[in-house]
């Protein structure tokens, strides 16, 4: 993540130096993202809107349209509508890779510059630019941290998200992270990336297992419910909870040295802004941007937490 | 001589029990037995308390849904309404409009109840005065309430900012009176009140009549629109009551708050023996239905019977089996 | 009291019997509703089955048409002993039942209804043209001209009935069972239906005909079988029986005084005045007045706007006009307001607008007058129970079990329950729409007594009816409506069927006399 941020800084410098007439070039950029149906996607919408403001200010010729869609089918329709208005670039975070590969392919065939964020398409040749967090790495970092903290031995429980690719990747990464240790995963259940559901699942875990050393719940939203369930049960056997994504409340707890939330693993919704910035750069700054940009799944600890704390973000 | 009389009356009273009304309780008992077999921890006091406590939201909302459905209506907006009421309530709590934590919380509670009642009133008036199918009206308001919540949250979550306020409000969900958690007391109070209104008052009788046959009700001098509208208001108030105990649990309203609660509430009502076509309302059956729904989820997590991918299928099957038990008992 | 004629000695000879039953009995649980019934049916005869409600007519018909299996006894069709497996089996043997209720899909067309479940096809595609032609011919055979593409809910009740008959007759048949086919028909329509029955008879089929309208039975039937309380009273030649004899055989006692004596109606003060009443689509410029202690009749063909006019006056449907109650102008917006003013309306549609069929007797009884049973905010259940006891006693509601649902009562008992429900409000004016539709003669007598009793107590009564004898029998005055307007009024010695028909149809006196004869 650090290296990525430095890259961006360099980028901003480069853009400042670019010739003025290039900045007045008319470019229409469409941003198609999921509607804010949970905390993380809420963050995506927030960062997309914010990046729209800063980028449009920086490049007077740039016009950005942000469109949110509640599900895959609606997003496919939205893509058609956006294309019909005539666009030069598309930045999209697809609901679902398989479903949206063909609709995005059709956009691409119109000669549009396509940037895909977070969820890779089934056919990677479509995208000009791919910006994503590192899902397997998010799982692996969390797993390795737990392995280290528990001294390679202990009983843990896992709360998964929804049964989709991202969840599977994180799961696999996590299993790799704890491989070779005596850490036993007592149970894995879906918490649907929802605080309420995670609360219920955690209550049930607590009833089922008399001793749990740590919890991995793969998302900070769910960590909120988990912490509440543990607090209610007055259980002291649980040493800590590891979430993920970098929700501001959780980062704050890490920074404050909360022993239940010692770390967090980054998977920032701000990646949409990164993608928009890079895409704009393709048009206004003569810098090659095609390729894949994978952001690190940085482990946030008490020492570096302040760097990742954005109190104004909704997430 | 007197002996035979006693025997006869007893026999008669047993055969007089409406088996359809008892069926949900039978299903609940069967589920208890099953749970105990699957995992001995199931019958632990902590676990059962947890399950009953967290069924409170759906149970309380479903009491309102029993009124709406008994009167021949339907409300799909309750889930989104919960999120909206919770959101506005927390925003008010964050506004610091009233000084003193207790006063603040009490005012916010009243505000939430009023908001819920108004949301219900809107559903009721649009349905009755606009003469639009309740399915469509509440599908529309479902989207409206949800979108308003997300708008208020600016895409994120609305959380109680003040830690002191949060701490002061928290016991409403987590504390108990003589060992009975407050949400459980709320279930009992709301259900008893609902049963009283539905079975013992004129309004309740009118609800049943309107749901049985709107025309007969009209020809009997009952204001059908007024009765229908009031059932939606009751639904709104029930949603607000559920929110009163939802907010202290996690202290926040998010985009996923109340997601699919409308379907769970309707399922609880139907499992409880209330007819979807209206005319029959069973409040205690509804409570039973809400418990069944929550127990099924709990048993699934406690057991190691099926893969986590198949839990939904098992839950669906158990609900269908509960309904089949009810049907076969009802038919005799 | 005339002498009861002997049962008809001549049953058809065995060789000519289409259908024969022997010792048919039927029990529901411990209750035997039909006992030892023997019946023979010959080709080309119209055989009427009469009896009070609860006499077992419907049960017998259901057994003969395969809807129910008998508990005891044998059934022979064309001399062959048969056990029906169901109504379809009976139909395949040529026995069809024309139901009393209209069982058509209202949103489908005439042709689609007639061929429902037995659609004609070309390969896998529906043969719409053949079905339209077939449907048109089937209806034409019954003497009616209905476009087969018409959607059923746009037809009149009589037309729907014809479509239903056409549908039944589409299967090859040798026995046709009619269950009260004329219950909701006007005299003119009834006459047309009787013609249809004669046509079926002419094709050598046998007809079983159930009806409460005894003059009609006298006109159409060759032989008459009377049932009483599940027992066979006997089979008679129709020629030997007058309607009054039939009634006596059904009830088992003298019923010559069906209509109670009126102790000379005293013309009291005018209590209700209606002027220039307009009910959009149904009634125009209608006006009438009602006096204290008076029984006022409303006659007219079905669709003449009688029901709608009164519903308009009472606020049950949108209407404009002047209504004065005891001289004070009033405008009722809904039933609640008219009830509070002391006027109740008993709908002709007992099942659709009068009673909650799926609820018990108590809930039905107290529904309109619930205010009287509320203590504080509680419903006083004990008082409700007492009210039900009183209603069962005062209105002679015959039910073995107080916990029955209203839908489980017979038509007559439903009407009594509806009466009891509305009387709980203590009304001053009672409007009764079709008070005896589908009700047996014994109950009719009770209801007439009750109506005249109300007038004697000083209440005013409006009776809307399609049965002219009953209006003439109980009313002081009769207003006749035609096409939404008041066509005239008859009273005293002018209250005759012929005069009413003249006003109701606008026909000449001679035509009217012909129609009145069959009704």
mmCIF file with all atom_site columns, N, CA, C and O in Angstrom, chain B residues 175-211:
data_model
loop_
_atom_site.group_PDB
_atom_site.id
_atom_site.type_symbol
_atom_site.label_atom_id
_atom_site.label_alt_id
_atom_site.label_comp_id
_atom_site.label_asym_id
_atom_site.label_entity_id
_atom_site.label_seq_id
_atom_site.pdbx_PDB_ins_code
_atom_site.Cartn_x
_atom_site.Cartn_y
_atom_site.Cartn_z
_atom_site.occupancy
_atom_site.B_iso_or_equiv
_atom_site.pdbx_formal_charge
_atom_site.auth_seq_id
_atom_site.auth_comp_id
_atom_site.auth_asym_id
_atom_site.auth_atom_id
_atom_site.pdbx_PDB_model_num
ATOM 1   N N  . UNK B 1 175 ? -29.958 -6.006  29.371 1.00 0.00 ? 175 UNK B N  1
ATOM 2   C CA . UNK B 1 175 ? -30.191 -6.328  30.784 1.00 0.00 ? 175 UNK B CA 1
ATOM 3   C C  . UNK B 1 175 ? -31.504 -7.093  30.956 1.00 0.00 ? 175 UNK B C  1
ATOM 4   O O  . UNK B 1 175 ? -32.238 -7.311  29.997 1.00 0.00 ? 175 UNK B O  1
ATOM 5   N N  . UNK B 1 176 ? -31.775 -7.496  32.184 1.00 0.00 ? 176 UNK B N  1
ATOM 6   C CA . UNK B 1 176 ? -32.958 -8.317  32.411 1.00 0.00 ? 176 UNK B CA 1
ATOM 7   C C  . UNK B 1 176 ? -33.662 -7.916  33.694 1.00 0.00 ? 176 UNK B C  1
ATOM 8   O O  . UNK B 1 176 ? -33.130 -7.194  34.523 1.00 0.00 ? 176 UNK B O  1
ATOM 9   N N  . UNK B 1 177 ? -34.884 -8.379  33.832 1.00 0.00 ? 177 UNK B N  1
ATOM 10  C CA . UNK B 1 177 ? -35.645 -8.176  35.063 1.00 0.00 ? 177 UNK B CA 1
ATOM 11  C C  . UNK B 1 177 ? -35.922 -9.559  35.624 1.00 0.00 ? 177 UNK B C  1
ATOM 12  O O  . UNK B 1 177 ? -36.565 -10.374 34.967 1.00 0.00 ? 177 UNK B O  1
ATOM 13  N N  . UNK B 1 178 ? -35.404 -9.846  36.820 1.00 0.00 ? 178 UNK B N  1
ATOM 14  C CA . UNK B 1 178 ? -35.550 -11.178 37.434 1.00 0.00 ? 178 UNK B CA 1
ATOM 15  C C  . UNK B 1 178 ? -35.142 -12.284 36.467 1.00 0.00 ? 178 UNK B C  1
ATOM 16  O O  . UNK B 1 178 ? -35.803 -13.314 36.357 1.00 0.00 ? 178 UNK B O  1
ATOM 17  N N  . UNK B 1 179 ? -34.076 -12.036 35.737 1.00 0.00 ? 179 UNK B N  1
ATOM 18  C CA . UNK B 1 179 ? -33.562 -13.073 34.846 1.00 0.00 ? 179 UNK B CA 1
ATOM 19  C C  . UNK B 1 179 ? -34.217 -13.108 33.482 1.00 0.00 ? 179 UNK B C  1
ATOM 20  O O  . UNK B 1 179 ? -33.767 -13.834 32.593 1.00 0.00 ? 179 UNK B O  1
ATOM 21  N N  . UNK B 1 180 ? -35.287 -12.330 33.301 1.00 0.00 ? 180 UNK B N  1
ATOM 22  C CA . UNK B 1 180 ? -35.924 -12.329 31.982 1.00 0.00 ? 180 UNK B CA 1
ATOM 23  C C  . UNK B 1 180 ? -35.416 -11.112 31.210 1.00 0.00 ? 180 UNK B C  1
ATOM 24  O O  . UNK B 1 180 ? -35.608 -9.974  31.640 1.00 0.00 ? 180 UNK B O  1
ATOM 25  N N  . UNK B 1 181 ? -34.776 -11.336 30.070 1.00 0.00 ? 181 UNK B N  1
ATOM 26  C CA . UNK B 1 181 ? -34.228 -10.209 29.305 1.00 0.00 ? 181 UNK B CA 1
ATOM 27  C C  . UNK B 1 181 ? -35.338 -9.239  28.903 1.00 0.00 ? 181 UNK B C  1
ATOM 28  O O  . UNK B 1 181 ? -36.469 -9.649  28.625 1.00 0.00 ? 181 UNK B O  1
ATOM 29  N N  . UNK B 1 182 ? -35.008 -7.969  28.861 1.00 0.00 ? 182 UNK B N  1
ATOM 30  C CA . UNK B 1 182 ? -36.012 -6.953  28.542 1.00 0.00 ? 182 UNK B CA 1
ATOM 31  C C  . UNK B 1 182 ? -36.686 -7.199  27.179 1.00 0.00 ? 182 UNK B C  1
ATOM 32  O O  . UNK B 1 182 ? -37.904 -7.083  27.067 1.00 0.00 ? 182 UNK B O  1
ATOM 33  N N  . UNK B 1 183 ? -35.921 -7.577  26.130 1.00 0.00 ? 183 UNK B N  1
ATOM 34  C CA . UNK B 1 183 ? -36.617 -7.835  24.850 1.00 0.00 ? 183 UNK B CA 1
ATOM 35  C C  . UNK B 1 183 ? -37.679 -8.923  24.967 1.00 0.00 ? 183 UNK B C  1
ATOM 36  O O  . UNK B 1 183 ? -38.721 -8.847  24.320 1.00 0.00 ? 183 UNK B O  1
ATOM 37  N N  . UNK B 1 184 ? -37.425 -9.932  25.822 1.00 0.00 ? 184 UNK B N  1
ATOM 38  C CA . UNK B 1 184 ? -38.414 -10.993 25.985 1.00 0.00 ? 184 UNK B CA 1
ATOM 39  C C  . UNK B 1 184 ? -39.666 -10.443 26.659 1.00 0.00 ? 184 UNK B C  1
ATOM 40  O O  . UNK B 1 184 ? -40.797 -10.752 26.277 1.00 0.00 ? 184 UNK B O  1
ATOM 41  N N  . UNK B 1 185 ? -39.440 -9.570  27.646 1.00 0.00 ? 185 UNK B N  1
ATOM 42  C CA . UNK B 1 185 ? -40.589 -8.935  28.297 1.00 0.00 ? 185 UNK B CA 1
ATOM 43  C C  . UNK B 1 185 ? -41.377 -8.133  27.260 1.00 0.00 ? 185 UNK B C  1
ATOM 44  O O  . UNK B 1 185 ? -42.608 -8.148  27.236 1.00 0.00 ? 185 UNK B O  1
ATOM 45  N N  . UNK B 1 186 ? -40.623 -7.452  26.385 1.00 0.00 ? 186 UNK B N  1
ATOM 46  C CA . UNK B 1 186 ? -41.291 -6.662  25.343 1.00 0.00 ? 186 UNK B CA 1
ATOM 47  C C  . UNK B 1 186 ? -42.146 -7.552  24.439 1.00 0.00 ? 186 UNK B C  1
ATOM 48  O O  . UNK B 1 186 ? -43.258 -7.188  24.063 1.00 0.00 ? 186 UNK B O  1
ATOM 49  N N  . UNK B 1 187 ? -41.606 -8.722  24.069 1.00 0.00 ? 187 UNK B N  1
ATOM 50  C CA . UNK B 1 187 ? -42.385 -9.641  23.239 1.00 0.00 ? 187 UNK B CA 1
ATOM 51  C C  . UNK B 1 187 ? -43.701 -9.950  23.940 1.00 0.00 ? 187 UNK B C  1
ATOM 52  O O  . UNK B 1 187 ? -44.782 -9.852  23.356 1.00 0.00 ? 187 UNK B O  1
ATOM 53  N N  . UNK B 1 188 ? -43.587 -10.328 25.222 1.00 0.00 ? 188 UNK B N  1
ATOM 54  C CA . UNK B 1 188 ? -44.787 -10.735 25.951 1.00 0.00 ? 188 UNK B CA 1
ATOM 55  C C  . UNK B 1 188 ? -45.778 -9.583  26.057 1.00 0.00 ? 188 UNK B C  1
ATOM 56  O O  . UNK B 1 188 ? -46.981 -9.762  25.851 1.00 0.00 ? 188 UNK B O  1
ATOM 57  N N  . UNK B 1 189 ? -45.268 -8.392  26.350 1.00 0.00 ? 189 UNK B N  1
ATOM 58  C CA . UNK B 1 189 ? -46.169 -7.248  26.501 1.00 0.00 ? 189 UNK B CA 1
ATOM 59  C C  . UNK B 1 189 ? -46.857 -6.935  25.176 1.00 0.00 ? 189 UNK B C  1
ATOM 60  O O  . UNK B 1 189 ? -48.084 -6.778  25.106 1.00 0.00 ? 189 UNK B O  1
ATOM 61  N N  . UNK B 1 190 ? -46.068 -6.867  24.111 1.00 0.00 ? 190 UNK B N  1
ATOM 62  C CA . UNK B 1 190 ? -46.650 -6.521  22.813 1.00 0.00 ? 190 UNK B CA 1
ATOM 63  C C  . UNK B 1 190 ? -47.659 -7.590  22.383 1.00 0.00 ? 190 UNK B C  1
ATOM 64  O O  . UNK B 1 190 ? -48.756 -7.272  21.901 1.00 0.00 ? 190 UNK B O  1
ATOM 65  N N  . UNK B 1 191 ? -47.308 -8.865  22.574 1.00 0.00 ? 191 UNK B N  1
ATOM 66  C CA . UNK B 1 191 ? -48.219 -9.925  22.159 1.00 0.00 ? 191 UNK B CA 1
ATOM 67  C C  . UNK B 1 191 ? -49.498 -9.906  22.993 1.00 0.00 ? 191 UNK B C  1
ATOM 68  O O  . UNK B 1 191 ? -50.602 -10.038 22.460 1.00 0.00 ? 191 UNK B O  1
ATOM 69  N N  . UNK B 1 192 ? -49.348 -9.693  24.310 1.00 0.00 ? 192 UNK B N  1
ATOM 70  C CA . UNK B 1 192 ? -50.536 -9.670  25.161 1.00 0.00 ? 192 UNK B CA 1
ATOM 71  C C  . UNK B 1 192 ? -51.434 -8.514  24.768 1.00 0.00 ? 192 UNK B C  1
ATOM 72  O O  . UNK B 1 192 ? -52.661 -8.660  24.648 1.00 0.00 ? 192 UNK B O  1
ATOM 73  N N  . UNK B 1 193 ? -50.801 -7.365  24.501 1.00 0.00 ? 193 UNK B N  1
ATOM 74  C CA . UNK B 1 193 ? -51.569 -6.196  24.089 1.00 0.00 ? 193 UNK B CA 1
ATOM 75  C C  . UNK B 1 193 ? -52.253 -6.467  22.741 1.00 0.00 ? 193 UNK B C  1
ATOM 76  O O  . UNK B 1 193 ? -53.432 -6.152  22.546 1.00 0.00 ? 193 UNK B O  1
ATOM 77  N N  . UNK B 1 194 ? -51.483 -7.069  21.827 1.00 0.00 ? 194 UNK B N  1
ATOM 78  C CA . UNK B 1 194 ? -52.036 -7.384  20.507 1.00 0.00 ? 194 UNK B CA 1
ATOM 79  C C  . UNK B 1 194 ? -53.204 -8.344  20.626 1.00 0.00 ? 194 UNK B C  1
ATOM 80  O O  . UNK B 1 194 ? -54.260 -8.148  20.010 1.00 0.00 ? 194 UNK B O  1
ATOM 81  N N  . UNK B 1 195 ? -53.032 -9.394  21.437 1.00 0.00 ? 195 UNK B N  1
ATOM 82  C CA . UNK B 1 195 ? -54.102 -10.382 21.597 1.00 0.00 ? 195 UNK B CA 1
ATOM 83  C C  . UNK B 1 195 ? -55.323 -9.722  22.211 1.00 0.00 ? 195 UNK B C  1
ATOM 84  O O  . UNK B 1 195 ? -56.459 -9.968  21.802 1.00 0.00 ? 195 UNK B O  1
ATOM 85  N N  . UNK B 1 196 ? -55.071 -8.839  23.178 1.00 0.00 ? 196 UNK B N  1
ATOM 86  C CA . UNK B 1 196 ? -56.186 -8.136  23.817 1.00 0.00 ? 196 UNK B CA 1
ATOM 87  C C  . UNK B 1 196 ? -56.956 -7.317  22.779 1.00 0.00 ? 196 UNK B C  1
ATOM 88  O O  . UNK B 1 196 ? -58.179 -7.417  22.666 1.00 0.00 ? 196 UNK B O  1
ATOM 89  N N  . UNK B 1 197 ? -56.223 -6.561  21.985 1.00 0.00 ? 197 UNK B N  1
ATOM 90  C CA . UNK B 1 197 ? -56.892 -5.703  20.996 1.00 0.00 ? 197 UNK B CA 1
ATOM 91  C C  . UNK B 1 197 ? -57.626 -6.558  19.961 1.00 0.00 ? 197 UNK B C  1
ATOM 92  O O  . UNK B 1 197 ? -58.776 -6.304  19.610 1.00 0.00 ? 197 UNK B O  1
ATOM 93  N N  . UNK B 1 198 ? -56.957 -7.606  19.497 1.00 0.00 ? 198 UNK B N  1
ATOM 94  C CA . UNK B 1 198 ? -57.553 -8.392  18.411 1.00 0.00 ? 198 UNK B CA 1
ATOM 95  C C  . UNK B 1 198 ? -58.754 -9.220  18.878 1.00 0.00 ? 198 UNK B C  1
ATOM 96  O O  . UNK B 1 198 ? -59.720 -9.387  18.154 1.00 0.00 ? 198 UNK B O  1
ATOM 97  N N  . UNK B 1 199 ? -58.677 -9.739  20.097 1.00 0.00 ? 199 UNK B N  1
ATOM 98  C CA . UNK B 1 199 ? -59.722 -10.667 20.519 1.00 0.00 ? 199 UNK B CA 1
ATOM 99  C C  . UNK B 1 199 ? -60.790 -10.042 21.404 1.00 0.00 ? 199 UNK B C  1
ATOM 100 O O  . UNK B 1 199 ? -61.894 -10.546 21.489 1.00 0.00 ? 199 UNK B O  1
ATOM 101 N N  . UNK B 1 200 ? -60.435 -8.966  22.113 1.00 0.00 ? 200 UNK B N  1
ATOM 102 C CA . UNK B 1 200 ? -61.366 -8.486  23.117 1.00 0.00 ? 200 UNK B CA 1
ATOM 103 C C  . UNK B 1 200 ? -61.992 -7.134  22.806 1.00 0.00 ? 200 UNK B C  1
ATOM 104 O O  . UNK B 1 200 ? -62.896 -6.715  23.497 1.00 0.00 ? 200 UNK B O  1
ATOM 105 N N  . UNK B 1 201 ? -61.489 -6.416  21.812 1.00 0.00 ? 201 UNK B N  1
ATOM 106 C CA . UNK B 1 201 ? -62.048 -5.086  21.556 1.00 0.00 ? 201 UNK B CA 1
ATOM 107 C C  . UNK B 1 201 ? -62.856 -5.066  20.266 1.00 0.00 ? 201 UNK B C  1
ATOM 108 O O  . UNK B 1 201 ? -62.740 -5.952  19.425 1.00 0.00 ? 201 UNK B O  1
ATOM 109 N N  . UNK B 1 202 ? -63.666 -4.014  20.153 1.00 0.00 ? 202 UNK B N  1
ATOM 110 C CA . UNK B 1 202 ? -64.493 -3.844  18.968 1.00 0.00 ? 202 UNK B CA 1
ATOM 111 C C  . UNK B 1 202 ? -63.616 -3.708  17.730 1.00 0.00 ? 202 UNK B C  1
ATOM 112 O O  . UNK B 1 202 ? -63.896 -4.284  16.685 1.00 0.00 ? 202 UNK B O  1
ATOM 113 N N  . UNK B 1 203 ? -62.522 -2.927  17.875 1.00 0.00 ? 203 UNK B N  1
ATOM 114 C CA . UNK B 1 203 ? -61.646 -2.741  16.726 1.00 0.00 ? 203 UNK B CA 1
ATOM 115 C C  . UNK B 1 203 ? -61.109 -4.091  16.217 1.00 0.00 ? 203 UNK B C  1
ATOM 116 O O  . UNK B 1 203 ? -61.099 -4.364  15.020 1.00 0.00 ? 203 UNK B O  1
ATOM 117 N N  . UNK B 1 204 ? -60.687 -4.951  17.161 1.00 0.00 ? 204 UNK B N  1
ATOM 118 C CA . UNK B 1 204 ? -60.163 -6.255  16.767 1.00 0.00 ? 204 UNK B CA 1
ATOM 119 C C  . UNK B 1 204 ? -61.203 -7.072  16.023 1.00 0.00 ? 204 UNK B C  1
ATOM 120 O O  . UNK B 1 204 ? -60.912 -7.715  15.008 1.00 0.00 ? 204 UNK B O  1
ATOM 121 N N  . UNK B 1 205 ? -62.430 -7.028  16.519 1.00 0.00 ? 205 UNK B N  1
ATOM 122 C CA . UNK B 1 205 ? -63.514 -7.753  15.862 1.00 0.00 ? 205 UNK B CA 1
ATOM 123 C C  . UNK B 1 205 ? -63.716 -7.227  14.439 1.00 0.00 ? 205 UNK B C  1
ATOM 124 O O  . UNK B 1 205 ? -63.920 -7.977  13.492 1.00 0.00 ? 205 UNK B O  1
ATOM 125 N N  . UNK B 1 206 ? -63.626 -5.895  14.329 1.00 0.00 ? 206 UNK B N  1
ATOM 126 C CA . UNK B 1 206 ? -63.788 -5.294  13.000 1.00 0.00 ? 206 UNK B CA 1
ATOM 127 C C  . UNK B 1 206 ? -62.661 -5.704  12.060 1.00 0.00 ? 206 UNK B C  1
ATOM 128 O O  . UNK B 1 206 ? -62.879 -5.905  10.865 1.00 0.00 ? 206 UNK B O  1
ATOM 129 N N  . UNK B 1 207 ? -61.445 -5.840  12.600 1.00 0.00 ? 207 UNK B N  1
ATOM 130 C CA . UNK B 1 207 ? -60.317 -6.290  11.772 1.00 0.00 ? 207 UNK B CA 1
ATOM 131 C C  . UNK B 1 207 ? -60.630 -7.661  11.174 1.00 0.00 ? 207 UNK B C  1
ATOM 132 O O  . UNK B 1 207 ? -60.491 -7.887  9.971  1.00 0.00 ? 207 UNK B O  1
ATOM 133 N N  . UNK B 1 208 ? -61.078 -8.577  12.035 1.00 0.00 ? 208 UNK B N  1
ATOM 134 C CA . UNK B 1 208 ? -61.406 -9.918  11.571 1.00 0.00 ? 208 UNK B CA 1
ATOM 135 C C  . UNK B 1 208 ? -62.512 -9.867  10.519 1.00 0.00 ? 208 UNK B C  1
ATOM 136 O O  . UNK B 1 208 ? -62.457 -10.564 9.502  1.00 0.00 ? 208 UNK B O  1
ATOM 137 N N  . UNK B 1 209 ? -63.522 -9.031  10.768 1.00 0.00 ? 209 UNK B N  1
ATOM 138 C CA . UNK B 1 209 ? -64.651 -8.956  9.843  1.00 0.00 ? 209 UNK B CA 1
ATOM 139 C C  . UNK B 1 209 ? -64.213 -8.423  8.480  1.00 0.00 ? 209 UNK B C  1
ATOM 140 O O  . UNK B 1 209 ? -64.570 -8.975  7.440  1.00 0.00 ? 209 UNK B O  1
ATOM 141 N N  . UNK B 1 210 ? -63.406 -7.369  8.499  1.00 0.00 ? 210 UNK B N  1
ATOM 142 C CA . UNK B 1 210 ? -62.941 -6.785  7.230  1.00 0.00 ? 210 UNK B CA 1
ATOM 143 C C  . UNK B 1 210 ? -62.116 -7.808  6.448  1.00 0.00 ? 210 UNK B C  1
ATOM 144 O O  . UNK B 1 210 ? -62.235 -7.931  5.235  1.00 0.00 ? 210 UNK B O  1
ATOM 145 N N  . UNK B 1 211 ? -61.281 -8.562  7.173  1.00 0.00 ? 211 UNK B N  1
ATOM 146 C CA . UNK B 1 211 ? -60.468 -9.564  6.496  1.00 0.00 ? 211 UNK B CA 1
ATOM 147 C C  . UNK B 1 211 ? -61.290 -10.735 5.980  1.00 0.00 ? 211 UNK B C  1
ATOM 148 O O  . UNK B 1 211 ? -60.968 -11.333 4.960  1.00 0.00 ? 211 UNK B O  1
#
